[in-house]
């Protein structure tokens, strides 16, 4: 592949990394609005590893005016927690599944970083650029696959309301950012594979001016040189024979 192709791939994978980090740290994968006491509402947001909550209080205004809405600050804590989320009392399966999904998602982040390092390492020499695209495509594909698996686990937990608060939940921005991430990861993987295969076939738009040519093995190279030497020796011997024959014919003609 050309250096330009790797530069574009680096920018795309870097953008994927930024989106991946954003989806991991966001706490608005699922949003819940519950009813509280005395006209208040409880707002909760769930991320991969945190739950944040705050209260919303509507204070009636005098003379039937517009009520005043007062928000409390967001209070976040790790999620799920063994005691507060009843992980030891009938909710163990949910807690294990959610924590596993969070861990799987972070593995995808690791593959994303490795893909960037592979591109940096691969563009150093021409011979590496010929081969490293396979590693880059594989790493980007894994970086998209693991978050997709984690997304499927979380979607199933949300769909079946395995956690009591999820009965009133709805997807938030983090949920949709995750979809954008792994779909874009699949697209980038396809682009790298398409470009790499085209470069391997010698297409100039993918391989550049220095189109790829098969590298002969050491044995084949030695055999090729030996065959060339034999052909050269044969041509030299034939030339000497022709000269000698001409020299013999010339005296006879003179006589």
PDB file of C-alpha atoms in Angstrom:
ATOM      1  CA  UNK A   1       0.000   0.000   0.000  1.00  0.00           C
ATOM      2  CA  UNK A   2       1.052   3.587  -0.549  1.00  0.00           C
ATOM      3  CA  UNK A   3       2.146   5.853   2.282  1.00  0.00           C
ATOM      4  CA  UNK A   4      -0.855   8.048   1.518  1.00  0.00           C
ATOM      5  CA  UNK A   5      -3.186   5.103   2.092  1.00  0.00           C
ATOM      6  CA  UNK A   6      -1.541   4.351   5.425  1.00  0.00           C
ATOM      7  CA  UNK A   7      -1.784   8.027   6.409  1.00  0.00           C
ATOM      8  CA  UNK A   8      -5.520   7.992   5.689  1.00  0.00           C
ATOM      9  CA  UNK A   9      -5.871   4.711   7.596  1.00  0.00           C
ATOM     10  CA  UNK A  10      -4.012   6.241  10.547  1.00  0.00           C
ATOM     11  CA  UNK A  11      -6.412   9.190  10.652  1.00  0.00           C
ATOM     12  CA  UNK A  12      -9.457   6.920  10.417  1.00  0.00           C
ATOM     13  CA  UNK A  13      -8.218   4.563  13.132  1.00  0.00           C
ATOM     14  CA  UNK A  14      -7.319   7.568  15.294  1.00  0.00           C
ATOM     15  CA  UNK A  15     -10.860   8.889  14.891  1.00  0.00           C
ATOM     16  CA  UNK A  16     -12.203   5.454  15.835  1.00  0.00           C
ATOM     17  CA  UNK A  17     -10.044   5.516  18.961  1.00  0.00           C
ATOM     18  CA  UNK A  18     -11.479   8.896  19.985  1.00  0.00           C
ATOM     19  CA  UNK A  19     -15.046   7.655  19.474  1.00  0.00           C
ATOM     20  CA  UNK A  20     -14.257   4.464  21.397  1.00  0.00           C
ATOM     21  CA  UNK A  21     -12.878   6.387  24.371  1.00  0.00           C
ATOM     22  CA  UNK A  22     -15.917   8.669  24.300  1.00  0.00           C
ATOM     23  CA  UNK A  23     -18.345   5.752  24.407  1.00  0.00           C
ATOM     24  CA  UNK A  24     -16.427   4.119  27.279  1.00  0.00           C
ATOM     25  CA  UNK A  25     -16.350   7.158  29.554  1.00  0.00           C
ATOM     26  CA  UNK A  26     -19.887   8.367  28.849  1.00  0.00           C
ATOM     27  CA  UNK A  27     -22.508   7.716  31.512  1.00  0.00           C
ATOM     28  CA  UNK A  28     -25.567   8.090  29.289  1.00  0.00           C
ATOM     29  CA  UNK A  29     -25.876   4.689  27.668  1.00  0.00           C
ATOM     30  CA  UNK A  30     -29.252   4.240  29.363  1.00  0.00           C
ATOM     31  CA  UNK A  31     -31.433   7.004  30.829  1.00  0.00           C
ATOM     32  CA  UNK A  32     -34.080   6.490  33.511  1.00  0.00           C
ATOM     33  CA  UNK A  33     -36.648   8.977  34.813  1.00  0.00           C
ATOM     34  CA  UNK A  34     -38.476   7.906  37.952  1.00  0.00           C
ATOM     35  CA  UNK A  35     -41.077   9.440  40.252  1.00  0.00           C
ATOM     36  CA  UNK A  36     -39.991  10.704  43.667  1.00  0.00           C
ATOM     37  CA  UNK A  37     -41.763  12.306  46.623  1.00  0.00           C
ATOM     38  CA  UNK A  38     -43.616  15.641  46.730  1.00  0.00           C
ATOM     39  CA  UNK A  39     -43.516  16.276  43.003  1.00  0.00           C
ATOM     40  CA  UNK A  40     -39.852  15.387  42.560  1.00  0.00           C
ATOM     41  CA  UNK A  41     -38.322  13.147  39.920  1.00  0.00           C
ATOM     42  CA  UNK A  42     -35.293  10.918  40.038  1.00  0.00           C
ATOM     43  CA  UNK A  43     -33.007  11.004  37.015  1.00  0.00           C
ATOM     44  CA  UNK A  44     -30.443   8.234  36.527  1.00  0.00           C
ATOM     45  CA  UNK A  45     -27.835   7.597  33.849  1.00  0.00           C
ATOM     46  CA  UNK A  46     -25.995   4.334  33.310  1.00  0.00           C
ATOM     47  CA  UNK A  47     -22.595   3.949  31.688  1.00  0.00           C
ATOM     48  CA  UNK A  48     -20.349   0.947  31.260  1.00  0.00           C
ATOM     49  CA  UNK A  49     -18.867   1.324  34.735  1.00  0.00           C
ATOM     50  CA  UNK A  50     -20.818   4.126  36.440  1.00  0.00           C
ATOM     51  CA  UNK A  51     -24.302   5.087  37.545  1.00  0.00           C
ATOM     52  CA  UNK A  52     -25.060   8.786  38.004  1.00  0.00           C
ATOM     53  CA  UNK A  53     -28.228  10.169  39.578  1.00  0.00           C
ATOM     54  CA  UNK A  54     -29.769  13.489  40.570  1.00  0.00           C
ATOM     55  CA  UNK A  55     -33.136  14.808  41.721  1.00  0.00           C
ATOM     56  CA  UNK A  56     -35.403  17.187  39.848  1.00  0.00           C
ATOM     57  CA  UNK A  57     -37.845  19.188  41.978  1.00  0.00           C
ATOM     58  CA  UNK A  58     -40.712  21.267  40.605  1.00  0.00           C
ATOM     59  CA  UNK A  59     -41.663  24.078  42.986  1.00  0.00           C
ATOM     60  CA  UNK A  60     -45.166  25.422  42.280  1.00  0.00           C
ATOM     61  CA  UNK A  61     -45.231  29.144  41.570  1.00  0.00           C
ATOM     62  CA  UNK A  62     -47.816  31.428  43.176  1.00  0.00           C
ATOM     63  CA  UNK A  63     -50.859  32.532  41.191  1.00  0.00           C
ATOM     64  CA  UNK A  64     -50.628  29.547  38.839  1.00  0.00           C
ATOM     65  CA  UNK A  65     -47.404  30.814  37.303  1.00  0.00           C
ATOM     66  CA  UNK A  66     -44.664  28.744  35.718  1.00  0.00           C
ATOM     67  CA  UNK A  67     -43.262  26.315  38.310  1.00  0.00           C
ATOM     68  CA  UNK A  68     -39.619  26.611  39.203  1.00  0.00           C
ATOM     69  CA  UNK A  69     -37.474  23.587  38.414  1.00  0.00           C
ATOM     70  CA  UNK A  70     -34.551  22.893  40.714  1.00  0.00           C
ATOM     71  CA  UNK A  71     -31.881  20.318  39.881  1.00  0.00           C
ATOM     72  CA  UNK A  72     -29.495  18.716  42.311  1.00  0.00           C
ATOM     73  CA  UNK A  73     -25.920  17.903  41.349  1.00  0.00           C
ATOM     74  CA  UNK A  74     -25.097  14.628  39.651  1.00  0.00           C
ATOM     75  CA  UNK A  75     -23.810  12.011  42.064  1.00  0.00           C
ATOM     76  CA  UNK A  76     -21.900   9.161  40.437  1.00  0.00           C
ATOM     77  CA  UNK A  77     -20.780   5.817  41.798  1.00  0.00           C
ATOM     78  CA  UNK A  78     -19.295   2.607  40.393  1.00  0.00           C
ATOM     79  CA  UNK A  79     -21.806   0.323  38.729  1.00  0.00           C
ATOM     80  CA  UNK A  80     -22.699  -2.366  39.479  1.00  0.00           C
ATOM     81  CA  UNK A  81     -21.940  -2.573  43.215  1.00  0.00           C
ATOM     82  CA  UNK A  82     -22.369  -5.828  45.072  1.00  0.00           C
ATOM     83  CA  UNK A  83     -24.467  -4.448  47.948  1.00  0.00           C
ATOM     84  CA  UNK A  84     -26.315  -1.427  46.542  1.00  0.00           C
ATOM     85  CA  UNK A  85     -27.241  -3.241  43.325  1.00  0.00           C
ATOM     86  CA  UNK A  86     -28.005  -6.549  45.088  1.00  0.00           C
ATOM     87  CA  UNK A  87     -25.384  -8.514  43.185  1.00  0.00           C
ATOM     88  CA  UNK A  88     -25.252 -11.073  46.004  1.00  0.00           C
ATOM     89  CA  UNK A  89     -29.029 -11.383  46.358  1.00  0.00           C
ATOM     90  CA  UNK A  90     -30.565 -12.709  43.173  1.00  0.00           C
ATOM     91  CA  UNK A  91     -28.993 -10.170  40.820  1.00  0.00           C
ATOM     92  CA  UNK A  92     -25.625 -11.843  40.441  1.00  0.00           C
ATOM     93  CA  UNK A  93     -26.101 -12.877  36.810  1.00  0.00           C
ATOM     94  CA  UNK A  94     -26.886  -9.329  35.736  1.00  0.00           C
ATOM     95  CA  UNK A  95     -23.887  -7.883  37.581  1.00  0.00           C
ATOM     96  CA  UNK A  96     -21.497 -10.436  36.088  1.00  0.00           C
ATOM     97  CA  UNK A  97     -22.885  -9.882  32.573  1.00  0.00           C
ATOM     98  CA  UNK A  98     -22.659  -6.083  32.813  1.00  0.00           C
ATOM     99  CA  UNK A  99     -19.112  -6.152  34.211  1.00  0.00           C
ATOM    100  CA  UNK A 100     -18.082  -8.637  31.500  1.00  0.00           C
ATOM    101  CA  UNK A 101     -19.493  -6.382  28.778  1.00  0.00           C
ATOM    102  CA  UNK A 102     -17.529  -3.434  30.171  1.00  0.00           C
ATOM    103  CA  UNK A 103     -14.326  -5.494  30.197  1.00  0.00           C
ATOM    104  CA  UNK A 104     -14.892  -6.751  26.631  1.00  0.00           C
ATOM    105  CA  UNK A 105     -15.447  -3.184  25.447  1.00  0.00           C
ATOM    106  CA  UNK A 106     -12.111  -2.106  26.918  1.00  0.00           C
ATOM    107  CA  UNK A 107     -10.358  -4.985  25.121  1.00  0.00           C
ATOM    108  CA  UNK A 108     -11.553  -3.412  21.875  1.00  0.00           C
ATOM    109  CA  UNK A 109      -9.841  -0.196  22.952  1.00  0.00           C
ATOM    110  CA  UNK A 110      -6.563  -2.112  23.299  1.00  0.00           C
ATOM    111  CA  UNK A 111      -6.837  -3.499  19.764  1.00  0.00           C
ATOM    112  CA  UNK A 112      -7.530   0.011  18.507  1.00  0.00           C
ATOM    113  CA  UNK A 113      -4.277   1.270  20.021  1.00  0.00           C
ATOM    114  CA  UNK A 114      -2.380  -1.715  18.579  1.00  0.00           C
ATOM    115  CA  UNK A 115      -3.746  -0.897  15.109  1.00  0.00           C
ATOM    116  CA  UNK A 116      -2.295   2.617  15.334  1.00  0.00           C
ATOM    117  CA  UNK A 117       1.079   1.248  16.449  1.00  0.00           C
ATOM    118  CA  UNK A 118       1.039  -1.290  13.590  1.00  0.00           C
ATOM    119  CA  UNK A 119       0.537   1.501  11.052  1.00  0.00           C
ATOM    120  CA  UNK A 120       3.408   3.524  12.529  1.00  0.00           C
ATOM    121  CA  UNK A 121       5.669   0.460  12.475  1.00  0.00           C
ATOM    122  CA  UNK A 122       4.582  -0.642   9.008  1.00  0.00           C
ATOM    123  CA  UNK A 123       5.301   2.551   7.079  1.00  0.00           C
ATOM    124  CA  UNK A 124       8.994   2.560   8.043  1.00  0.00           C
ATOM    125  CA  UNK A 125      10.109   0.453   5.055  1.00  0.00           C
ATOM    126  CA  UNK A 126       8.691  -0.497   1.665  1.00  0.00           C
ATOM    127  CA  UNK A 127       8.810  -4.239   2.404  1.00  0.00           C
ATOM    128  CA  UNK A 128       6.792  -3.765   5.597  1.00  0.00           C
ATOM    129  CA  UNK A 129       4.197  -1.665   3.803  1.00  0.00           C
ATOM    130  CA  UNK A 130       3.627  -4.614   1.498  1.00  0.00           C
ATOM    131  CA  UNK A 131       2.612  -6.909   4.373  1.00  0.00           C
ATOM    132  CA  UNK A 132       1.490  -4.878   7.377  1.00  0.00           C
ATOM    133  CA  UNK A 133      -1.936  -4.050   5.935  1.00  0.00           C
ATOM    134  CA  UNK A 134      -3.124  -7.542   6.897  1.00  0.00           C
ATOM    135  CA  UNK A 135      -2.213  -6.938  10.536  1.00  0.00           C
ATOM    136  CA  UNK A 136      -3.843  -3.499  10.469  1.00  0.00           C
ATOM    137  CA  UNK A 137      -7.069  -4.891   9.003  1.00  0.00           C
ATOM    138  CA  UNK A 138      -7.139  -7.704  11.557  1.00  0.00           C
ATOM    139  CA  UNK A 139      -6.564  -5.379  14.510  1.00  0.00           C
ATOM    140  CA  UNK A 140      -9.181  -2.861  13.366  1.00  0.00           C
ATOM    141  CA  UNK A 141     -11.625  -5.711  12.814  1.00  0.00           C
ATOM    142  CA  UNK A 142     -11.051  -6.991  16.362  1.00  0.00           C
ATOM    143  CA  UNK A 143     -11.326  -3.433  17.694  1.00  0.00           C
ATOM    144  CA  UNK A 144     -14.828  -3.323  16.193  1.00  0.00           C
ATOM    145  CA  UNK A 145     -15.801  -6.916  17.040  1.00  0.00           C
ATOM    146  CA  UNK A 146     -15.273  -6.753  20.805  1.00  0.00           C
ATOM    147  CA  UNK A 147     -17.377  -3.585  21.353  1.00  0.00           C
ATOM    148  CA  UNK A 148     -20.057  -5.104  19.124  1.00  0.00           C
ATOM    149  CA  UNK A 149     -20.176  -8.166  21.396  1.00  0.00           C
ATOM    150  CA  UNK A 150     -20.338  -5.926  24.480  1.00  0.00           C
ATOM    151  CA  UNK A 151     -23.117  -3.891  22.861  1.00  0.00           C
ATOM    152  CA  UNK A 152     -25.099  -7.069  22.192  1.00  0.00           C
ATOM    153  CA  UNK A 153     -24.785  -8.135  25.852  1.00  0.00           C
ATOM    154  CA  UNK A 154     -25.915  -4.741  27.160  1.00  0.00           C
ATOM    155  CA  UNK A 155     -28.765  -4.617  24.637  1.00  0.00           C
ATOM    156  CA  UNK A 156     -30.019  -7.983  25.832  1.00  0.00           C
ATOM    157  CA  UNK A 157     -29.859  -6.891  29.483  1.00  0.00           C
ATOM    158  CA  UNK A 158     -31.777  -3.733  28.598  1.00  0.00           C
ATOM    159  CA  UNK A 159     -34.338  -5.508  26.415  1.00  0.00           C
ATOM    160  CA  UNK A 160     -35.168  -8.101  29.063  1.00  0.00           C
ATOM    161  CA  UNK A 161     -35.063  -5.550  31.931  1.00  0.00           C
ATOM    162  CA  UNK A 162     -32.698  -7.707  33.961  1.00  0.00           C
ATOM    163  CA  UNK A 163     -32.124  -4.725  36.273  1.00  0.00           C
ATOM    164  CA  UNK A 164     -35.197  -3.286  38.010  1.00  0.00           C
ATOM    165  CA  UNK A 165     -34.514   0.291  36.887  1.00  0.00           C
ATOM    166  CA  UNK A 166     -34.261  -0.717  33.231  1.00  0.00           C
ATOM    167  CA  UNK A 167     -38.035  -1.173  32.998  1.00  0.00           C
ATOM    168  CA  UNK A 168     -38.308   2.626  32.554  1.00  0.00           C
ATOM    169  CA  UNK A 169     -35.011   3.106  30.714  1.00  0.00           C
ATOM    170  CA  UNK A 170     -34.416   4.422  27.223  1.00  0.00           C
ATOM    171  CA  UNK A 171     -31.214   4.516  25.138  1.00  0.00           C
ATOM    172  CA  UNK A 172     -29.014   7.602  25.437  1.00  0.00           C
ATOM    173  CA  UNK A 173     -26.188   9.193  23.472  1.00  0.00           C
ATOM    174  CA  UNK A 174     -23.571   6.658  24.616  1.00  0.00           C
ATOM    175  CA  UNK A 175     -25.728   3.858  23.209  1.00  0.00           C
ATOM    176  CA  UNK A 176     -25.873   5.403  19.732  1.00  0.00           C
ATOM    177  CA  UNK A 177     -22.210   6.448  19.760  1.00  0.00           C
ATOM    178  CA  UNK A 178     -21.318   2.798  20.342  1.00  0.00           C
ATOM    179  CA  UNK A 179     -23.322   1.780  17.262  1.00  0.00           C
ATOM    180  CA  UNK A 180     -21.556   4.425  15.178  1.00  0.00           C
ATOM    181  CA  UNK A 181     -18.190   3.189  16.454  1.00  0.00           C
ATOM    182  CA  UNK A 182     -18.385  -0.493  15.586  1.00  0.00           C
ATOM    183  CA  UNK A 183     -20.194   0.107  12.287  1.00  0.00           C
ATOM    184  CA  UNK A 184     -17.456   2.565  11.290  1.00  0.00           C
ATOM    185  CA  UNK A 185     -14.842   0.041  12.436  1.00  0.00           C
ATOM    186  CA  UNK A 186     -16.264  -2.588  10.087  1.00  0.00           C
ATOM    187  CA  UNK A 187     -16.246  -0.083   7.213  1.00  0.00           C
ATOM    188  CA  UNK A 188     -12.615   0.916   7.881  1.00  0.00           C
ATOM    189  CA  UNK A 189     -11.625  -2.759   7.996  1.00  0.00           C
ATOM    190  CA  UNK A 190     -13.221  -3.300   4.595  1.00  0.00           C
ATOM    191  CA  UNK A 191     -11.427  -0.275   3.145  1.00  0.00           C
ATOM    192  CA  UNK A 192      -8.026  -1.473   4.390  1.00  0.00           C
ATOM    193  CA  UNK A 193      -8.598  -4.979   3.001  1.00  0.00           C
ATOM    194  CA  UNK A 194      -9.772  -3.632  -0.371  1.00  0.00           C
ATOM    195  CA  UNK A 195      -6.760  -1.334  -0.668  1.00  0.00           C
ATOM    196  CA  UNK A 196      -4.310  -4.008   0.455  1.00  0.00           C
ATOM    197  CA  UNK A 197      -5.609  -6.645  -1.966  1.00  0.00           C
ATOM    198  CA  UNK A 198      -5.549  -4.142  -4.838  1.00  0.00           C
ATOM    199  CA  UNK A 199      -1.961  -3.204  -3.974  1.00  0.00           C
ATOM    200  CA  UNK A 200      -0.944  -6.866  -3.855  1.00  0.00           C
ATOM    201  CA  UNK A 201      -2.354  -7.297  -7.375  1.00  0.00           C
ATOM    202  CA  UNK A 202      -0.227  -4.387  -8.599  1.00  0.00           C
ATOM    203  CA  UNK A 203      -2.897  -1.747  -9.168  1.00  0.00           C
ATOM    204  CA  UNK A 204      -1.139   1.610  -9.356  1.00  0.00           C
ATOM    205  CA  UNK A 205      -3.851   3.510  -7.452  1.00  0.00           C
ATOM    206  CA  UNK A 206      -3.216   1.280  -4.434  1.00  0.00           C
ATOM    207  CA  UNK A 207       0.448   0.291  -4.763  1.00  0.00           C
ATOM    208  CA  UNK A 208       1.779   3.547  -6.207  1.00  0.00           C
ATOM    209  CA  UNK A 209       4.548   3.844  -8.777  1.00  0.00           C
ATOM    210  CA  UNK A 210       6.527   1.023  -7.193  1.00  0.00           C
ATOM    211  CA  UNK A 211       4.103  -1.765  -7.923  1.00  0.00           C
ATOM    212  CA  UNK A 212       4.556  -4.937  -5.927  1.00  0.00           C
ATOM    213  CA  UNK A 213       6.452  -7.784  -7.561  1.00  0.00           C
ATOM    214  CA  UNK A 214       6.887 -11.287  -6.168  1.00  0.00           C
ATOM    215  CA  UNK A 215      10.127 -11.757  -4.243  1.00  0.00           C
ATOM    216  CA  UNK A 216      12.081 -14.803  -5.415  1.00  0.00           C
ATOM    217  CA  UNK A 217      13.232 -17.164  -2.734  1.00  0.00           C
ATOM    218  CA  UNK A 218      16.961 -17.688  -2.239  1.00  0.00           C
ATOM    219  CA  UNK A 219      16.882 -21.084  -3.962  1.00  0.00           C
ATOM    220  CA  UNK A 220      14.917 -19.750  -6.931  1.00  0.00           C
ATOM    221  CA  UNK A 221      17.238 -16.760  -7.190  1.00  0.00           C
ATOM    222  CA  UNK A 222      20.310 -19.006  -7.178  1.00  0.00           C
ATOM    223  CA  UNK A 223      18.770 -21.271  -9.831  1.00  0.00           C
ATOM    224  CA  UNK A 224      17.913 -18.249 -11.953  1.00  0.00           C
ATOM    225  CA  UNK A 225      21.482 -16.946 -11.770  1.00  0.00           C
ATOM    226  CA  UNK A 226      22.867 -20.420 -12.611  1.00  0.00           C
ATOM    227  CA  UNK A 227      20.559 -20.734 -15.615  1.00  0.00           C
ATOM    228  CA  UNK A 228      21.593 -17.274 -16.810  1.00  0.00           C
ATOM    229  CA  UNK A 229      25.283 -18.202 -16.462  1.00  0.00           C
ATOM    230  CA  UNK A 230      24.787 -21.387 -18.479  1.00  0.00           C
ATOM    231  CA  UNK A 231      23.007 -19.496 -21.247  1.00  0.00           C
ATOM    232  CA  UNK A 232      25.806 -16.915 -21.312  1.00  0.00           C
ATOM    233  CA  UNK A 233      28.468 -19.646 -21.458  1.00  0.00           C
ATOM    234  CA  UNK A 234      26.580 -21.368 -24.272  1.00  0.00           C
ATOM    235  CA  UNK A 235      26.409 -18.183 -26.307  1.00  0.00           C
ATOM    236  CA  UNK A 236      30.166 -17.554 -25.756  1.00  0.00           C
ATOM    237  CA  UNK A 237      31.083 -21.111 -26.819  1.00  0.00           C
ATOM    238  CA  UNK A 238      28.912 -20.825 -29.924  1.00  0.00           C
ATOM    239  CA  UNK A 239      30.596 -17.539 -30.832  1.00  0.00           C
ATOM    240  CA  UNK A 240      34.099 -19.041 -30.471  1.00  0.00           C
ATOM    241  CA  UNK A 241      33.105 -22.044 -32.610  1.00  0.00           C
ATOM    242  CA  UNK A 242      31.833 -19.767 -35.351  1.00  0.00           C
ATOM    243  CA  UNK A 243      35.049 -17.727 -35.330  1.00  0.00           C
ATOM    244  CA  UNK A 244      37.214 -20.869 -35.489  1.00  0.00           C
ATOM    245  CA  UNK A 245      35.224 -22.276 -38.390  1.00  0.00           C
ATOM    246  CA  UNK A 246      35.563 -19.025 -40.264  1.00  0.00           C
ATOM    247  CA  UNK A 247      39.333 -19.048 -39.698  1.00  0.00           C
ATOM    248  CA  UNK A 248      39.633 -22.559 -41.185  1.00  0.00           C
ATOM    249  CA  UNK A 249      37.556 -21.711 -44.215  1.00  0.00           C
ATOM    250  CA  UNK A 250      39.558 -18.570 -45.052  1.00  0.00           C
ATOM    251  CA  UNK A 251      42.929 -20.310 -45.838  1.00  0.00           C
ATOM    252  CA  UNK A 252      41.217 -22.882 -47.985  1.00  0.00           C
ATOM    253  CA  UNK A 253      39.596 -20.176 -49.995  1.00  0.00           C
ATOM    254  CA  UNK A 254      42.912 -18.385 -50.455  1.00  0.00           C
ATOM    255  CA  UNK A 255      44.519 -21.573 -51.786  1.00  0.00           C
TER     256      UNK A 255
END
